[in-house]
Each structure stands twice: as C-alpha cells, then as structure tokens.
Amino acid sequence: MRTLIFRTVAPFLSSLMILFSVFVLLRGHNEPGGGFIGGLIAASAFAIYGIACGVSPVRRALYFHPMTLAGLGLLMSSAAGLLSIFAGVPFMTGLWVDVPLFGDTVALSTVLVFDIGVYFVVVGSITSMLLALEERSSD
Amino acid sequence: MASSDKTNIDLSVAMITEAPPLADWLVIAPLLLCMVVGAVLLMIRKETRAQPIVAIPGLVALVIVDAALLLHVMANGPVTMTMGRWLPPFGISFTVDILGALLTLTAGIAALAGGIYGAGDVNDTGRRYGFYPFLFLMMAGVSGAFLTGDIFNLYVWFEVLLISSFGLLILGSERGQIDGATKYAFLNLVATTLFLIATGYLYGIMGTLNMADIARKAPNLTDKAPMMTVVSLYVLAFGMKAAAFPANFWLPASYHTPRVVVSALFAGLLTKVGVYALMRITLLLFPAERDTLAIVIAVVAAATMLLGAMGALAQTDFRRLLGFLVISGIGVMFAGIALASPGGVSGTMFYAVHSMIVMTALYLASGMAARASGGFSIAQPRGLYQSHLLLAAISLILFFAVSGLPPFSGFWPKVILVKASLDVGAWWLAGAILLTGFLTTIAVGRVWLHAYWRPDASDTPAEPVSLSPMRDYLPLILLTGLVVLVGLFPQRILELTQTGSEQLLNPLDYIRSVFPQGEVK
Amino acid sequence: MEALMTLLVGIFFAIAIYLFLSRHIIRILLGVTILGNAVNLLIFTSGRLTQEIPPILSGNAAAARQMVTANPLPQALILTAIVISFSFFAFLLVLAYRAYQELETDDIEEMRFAEPENQQLPPLGY
C-alpha cells in the first residue's frame, strides 16, 4: 500500500478530511451532520494516514492516546448534560448563550458541547481500534 | 434562532415548565457518576497507581448515591426524571421504582467489592489496558438498564454494558479468553438483536417506547395478536441474556476464562440485568401476554435450575462449577416470573439480590482459594482448611447460602418461592426448586470436602500463600457479612421486596410518576 | 410499499441466519452486518413509510406546522442502532482477527481452548 503517490497524497488528504470533519461537526448544529459522522470522517483520516505512513507517525501526530481523547469526549458530554442542574431544568436540557462576536451573534449551547464530546468519543474509540488493526496486519 | 421562536409558542404544551426537585437528580446520579469517573479513569489510564485511588472512592460514592436513591424511592414511591425538558413520552424518561433502586444498590455493592479485590488481582498490564474504566462503564450500563423508563434506552444500556464487558473479558488476551469471548460476543449479539427486533415491532404497534406509556395503553389495545409475537421475542431475548435453559450455553463457555474479579462481576451483575428486563417487560408492561406464556416460562425455569445444578455436579474446575450455579439461580428467579403472584415476584426480587451478592462472593473466594492452593481443580485435596481457616469458614457460609440452607440469605427467597408455587398448585415447580437446592448442596459439599477439608496429601505440599487482609479479605467479608445479615434479619428486605412487587404488579404508581394525569381514558 | 419492504427484510433475515449457521467466523461476521441492516430496515418500516419531506424544520414555525413530514423517531432509533452495530462490528472484527492469529483457526468447531474435550472427571464420591 505504501506507494510514493499514496504517501505523498495521504498527509494532504488526511488534513483535508479532518478539516471537513470539523465542518460537518459544526454543520450538525442546525442541518444534517453532527458529532458522530464528523468523528467517523476524522477517524478515517487517521486511518488513511496510518495506512500510508505507518501507525507510529499517527500516534505521534495525535499526541494523546486515542482512548484518552475518548475519555475527554465522554467527560465533555456528561458535563454538558450536567450543566442544566444549575439552570433548574432536567438533565440534558439544551442551554443557550448568545455571544456577540465580530459584530454578529453566535449562539453557543450545551448541545454543541455535547456534540463535540460525541465527536471526541468517536474519533478516540474508532481510531484506537483501527490503529490496533493496522498494527497487527503490518507485522 | 432559540430566542426568536419563543414569542408565539406555548412551551407548556411540549415541555416541562416547573423545575425538578433537586432530590430527583438522584435518579440519574448513579449513571452520571459512573460515566464521569469512568471518563476520568480513561484519561489517566497510564497512571496505574492512581487508578484504584480514584476508582475505589468512586465506587464508595456510587454505593452511597444508590442507597440515597433507594431511600428516596421508599419514601416517595416511583420517581421520574425526563431528559431535556420534553414532556414524556417525547423525552426519554428515567423512572425508578423499588425494583430498580434495590438492584442498582446491590449492583453497586458488588462492584465495590470487585473494585477493591481488583486492586490486588489485576496487575499493571490489566490496569493499563483499562480494568477500572471498563468497570465504571459497565456499571453505567448496568445502572442505566435498572433505572431507565424507556425500552429503546434499555437497549442502549444493554449495549453499553455488553461492549464494556467485552473489554473486561479479554483483559489478559489469553487463548482461552479469546475463545470464550468469541462465543460470548456472538451469542449476546444475537440476543440484543432479538431485543431490537422486538422493540421495532413494538414501536410499529404501539407508536411509543416509553414504558409507562405502554403500560397505560396496552390494556386498551384492540389488535392483540401481534403483541404475543413481541412478548415471545422479548422472553427469548432476555432469556438468552439471562442464560436460561435452551440458550444458556454461552455462559459456561466464557465465564471461567477471564480474571477472577471479572468473572465475579459478570456473575453478579450481567445475567441479573436480563432477569430484571424480563420482569419489567412481562410483569409491568404486558401482564396479559405473560399469563399466556406463564407455563412456558415455568417449564424453562424448572429446566434451567435443574440443568444448572446437574451441570455443576459434573464439573472439576471450581469456576466452571460456579458458572453452572449462576444458571441454576437464574432458573429459580424465572420461577417467580412464571408465577407472577405478589409472593412469587417478591421472591424473585429477593433471590436476585441474594444471587448478586453470593455469586460475586463465591467467585472471589474461588480466586483466593486458587491463589492459596495453586489451581481451580477440585479433584486434588488441597488442605485449605488447615492453611487458610478464615477463607474456609467464609466459603462454607457461602456454600450454605448458595444451596439455600438456613440461616443464610438464600433460604428466605426459596421459602417464599416454594410457598408461592404451592399456592397456585404448581407442586412440580416447588419440587424442582427443592431438588435444585439438594443437588447444589451435593455439588458444593463435594468442593468443600475435597478442596478445603481434606489435608493436602501430595509429597510436596505447596508453600502457604498469604492473602492480603485489605485487598482480598475485606471485599469478601463485606459481601459475606451481607449474606449473614440478610439471612438473620430478612424482615426489612422482605418488606421492601413485597412493596416492590406490589408496585410492579399494579403499575398505577409507576404510570402516575411519569404522567401525573394518570391512566389514558 | 410496506409489503415490499417487509419482503426485503425477510430476505435479509434469511441470508443473515444462513450465514450465522456457518462454522467459519468470517461468514458469521458477514451475517452480523446483514442482520444489523435487516433490523434497521425493520424499524424503518415499522415507523410507516410516507413520501414526504424530511423532518427538518426551517423557516418560520407556523409554516412548519402545516407540513406533513416523515416520522423522525424511527430515523433516530436507526441512527442509534447503526452506531451501536457499527461499534459492535468493529469490536467483533478485531476479536475475530485476534482469534484467528492466536488460535490459528476460524472454525468454531476447532475452538476448544476454553472448554477442552477430555476433561478430568470430578471426584465421584465423598
């Protein structure tokens, strides 16, 4: 699989896919998209990079272990639901804040935090599974 | 967009407008605690020393929260919290009655014992692999399954606990573990898929998946015929999860392969989730269909308990023997579901609590016995009575309890179940329960005599291994203490399970807790 | 339309069960995938099929109430089920691969490491 063409293209392709995954994640706010599908795209980006350049560059590039990312995501999602205890509404109620930014208002919400958490859970768990498979098939 | 729509829409039509009382947060507190601590543990996975230091206080907190939830439910009846402010059945409800709260608490206690034992039993590799994070995620799944009030949500929690149990199962990556995990994974996949199929049909028929909503609409359903299919599928799916007779073979194939503490947690928690789900579905939601299926469930119950006990008689490996005893206990619990009288249901609840504690303790004891004597085989005398008197004494108590002999915790639920069977004239079911007790006594009596009582006759007696009082004996004594306590003072638990069975058989309180306006006209 | 879908679901189930009865894990794995899809289609059909627009509200709320949209709940259920069956499949794939490497077989009949065939009998007396 490690042809010159693939190895040259893979880093660009991966970075493009990760960018796209963030776009899909944020698009999920009001339109089709969201954390799960975004996370899958990001995980496949890491998988492509791993196939092209080997598993250890991916692990170096990620810096954190993928499962650590998954843990972070789980924490974020749970915390996003828990915030509603302070607003006196049931668990997982969406809370919204309008933040003025560059002359426009951006609606931030706990829903977004939850979705970013889902994104990390999916990226972390799927990447760690794919990397484990790639590590095994290469040796 | 959030602020502009509010002007012309009356929120109270679709949303809960009053703030939930702070005490109601206890409903999801066990779940949240498990997820948050599990997430933190996942992030510090490499700090093998810190893992138990974070995990064990976390488990203690879990037990405290579970106990508080049980007290809250005892004081106020079933408690509901609906997610995201949407009115039920549109929001996902978590509804807790005494059955759910009692089993959650028992599961928490078993997990605490396992967590303490795991500090000594699971080495650094196992901890780095994620024993404690998986334990917490599994507890999140178990607690979620016990607490949720929505059938699809129940399915999700089943999957959460299943996937984390896979992680625990292959913690050591030995050949036997991979073999056992393969069978466990595929058969449980079939069971959860059956569960999902039934849920799909149920949604097609009822148009709702909220348990309270189903419970109030089911009696008015005009088209009864498809419900029988759905309920039969549920019985098959949960019977498979609980390892009831024709679908029990995954359990003895896998439960003896992982680390002892993992086996203990599985034996204590996982099959009981299947029993719980069956109770919830058949008793609360579809009592009419259950009545038709009662004879099937009763035959399955009798076959499961007898087959389990006979399987235990045929085993040489201590852990495999215990696996069959788990199955036998499932049969006893099914008997109460088949009877569905207040006595029978309260007996099943009592037996579930007893079985969770005793099976966890027995697996832990088997691990300690194996470490002290060098193996799980019961064929050679090992002289544990001479070398480890306390362990031998505790094991004897647990053997008595699992056989259902007085004065320990296994005695009372069996008395109730036998009496409930005789009340409806099912003498053969009562006979099966008694015969199971007898066969179990023979099976565990043989273990006691051969592995504990007889002195080690080999030429080179094994070096006496010392067991740690904190990591090994503390969890075992905690669980055995409960077994003795429940056996000597069964009154409180008995009252609790009786109230619980009334709540389950007359679901009005349960429905009122979700829909304050009561039953549908 | 529902009848046609039901037939399709039935065919999917038949294929999945046929593959499940195989002795080779890799075929069972293929069966798992097809079974997952069969169940998803079943839930989808249970939610009734309508030729309407997707249940995404846009524009003003008053106009949205007039629209007849597809039932969003089965779609949400299926999405959840897809996520779960996907992670399940990923795990099973890793497990099967590990089993193939460690046990050197993908034949269920030859997997006897957890339950060896010639077991020693337990003591037959007291």
Coordinates of C-alpha atoms in Angstrom, one line a residue, chain C residues 1-54:
Chain C
M1 CA -44.6 -0.2 -0.2
E2 CA -44.6 -1.7 3.3
A3 CA -45.3 -5.1 1.9
L4 CA -42.3 -4.9 -0.5
M5 CA -40.1 -3.7 2.4
T6 CA -41.3 -6.5 4.6
L7 CA -40.3 -9.0 1.9
L8 CA -36.9 -7.4 1.7
V9 CA -36.4 -7.6 5.5
G10 CA -37.4 -11.2 5.3
I11 CA -34.8 -11.9 2.7
F12 CA -32.2 -10.1 4.7
F13 CA -33.0 -12.1 7.8
A14 CA -32.9 -15.4 5.8
I15 CA -29.4 -14.5 4.5
A16 CA -28.2 -13.5 7.9
I17 CA -29.4 -16.6 9.6
Y18 CA -27.9 -18.8 6.8
L19 CA -24.5 -17.1 7.4
F20 CA -24.9 -17.4 11.1
L21 CA -25.2 -21.2 10.8
S22 CA -21.8 -21.4 9.2
R23 CA -18.8 -22.8 11.1
H24 CA -16.5 -20.0 9.9
I25 CA -16.3 -16.9 11.9
I26 CA -15.7 -14.7 8.9
R27 CA -19.1 -15.7 7.5
I28 CA -20.8 -15.2 10.8
L29 CA -19.3 -11.7 10.7
L30 CA -20.8 -11.0 7.3
G31 CA -24.1 -12.3 8.8
V32 CA -23.8 -9.8 11.6
T33 CA -23.6 -6.9 9.2
I34 CA -26.6 -8.1 7.2
L35 CA -28.6 -8.8 10.4
G36 CA -27.9 -5.3 11.5
N37 CA -29.2 -3.9 8.2
A38 CA -32.2 -6.2 8.3
V39 CA -33.2 -4.9 11.8
N40 CA -32.7 -1.3 10.7
L41 CA -35.0 -1.7 7.8
L42 CA -37.5 -3.4 10.0
I43 CA -37.6 -0.4 12.4
F44 CA -37.8 1.9 9.4
T45 CA -40.8 0.0 8.0
S46 CA -42.4 -0.1 11.5
G47 CA -42.4 3.7 11.5
R48 CA -44.6 3.7 8.4
L49 CA -43.3 4.8 5.0
T50 CA -44.5 8.1 3.6
Q51 CA -43.4 10.0 0.6
E52 CA -43.0 13.2 2.4
I53 CA -40.2 15.7 3.1
P54 CA -37.5 15.1 5.7

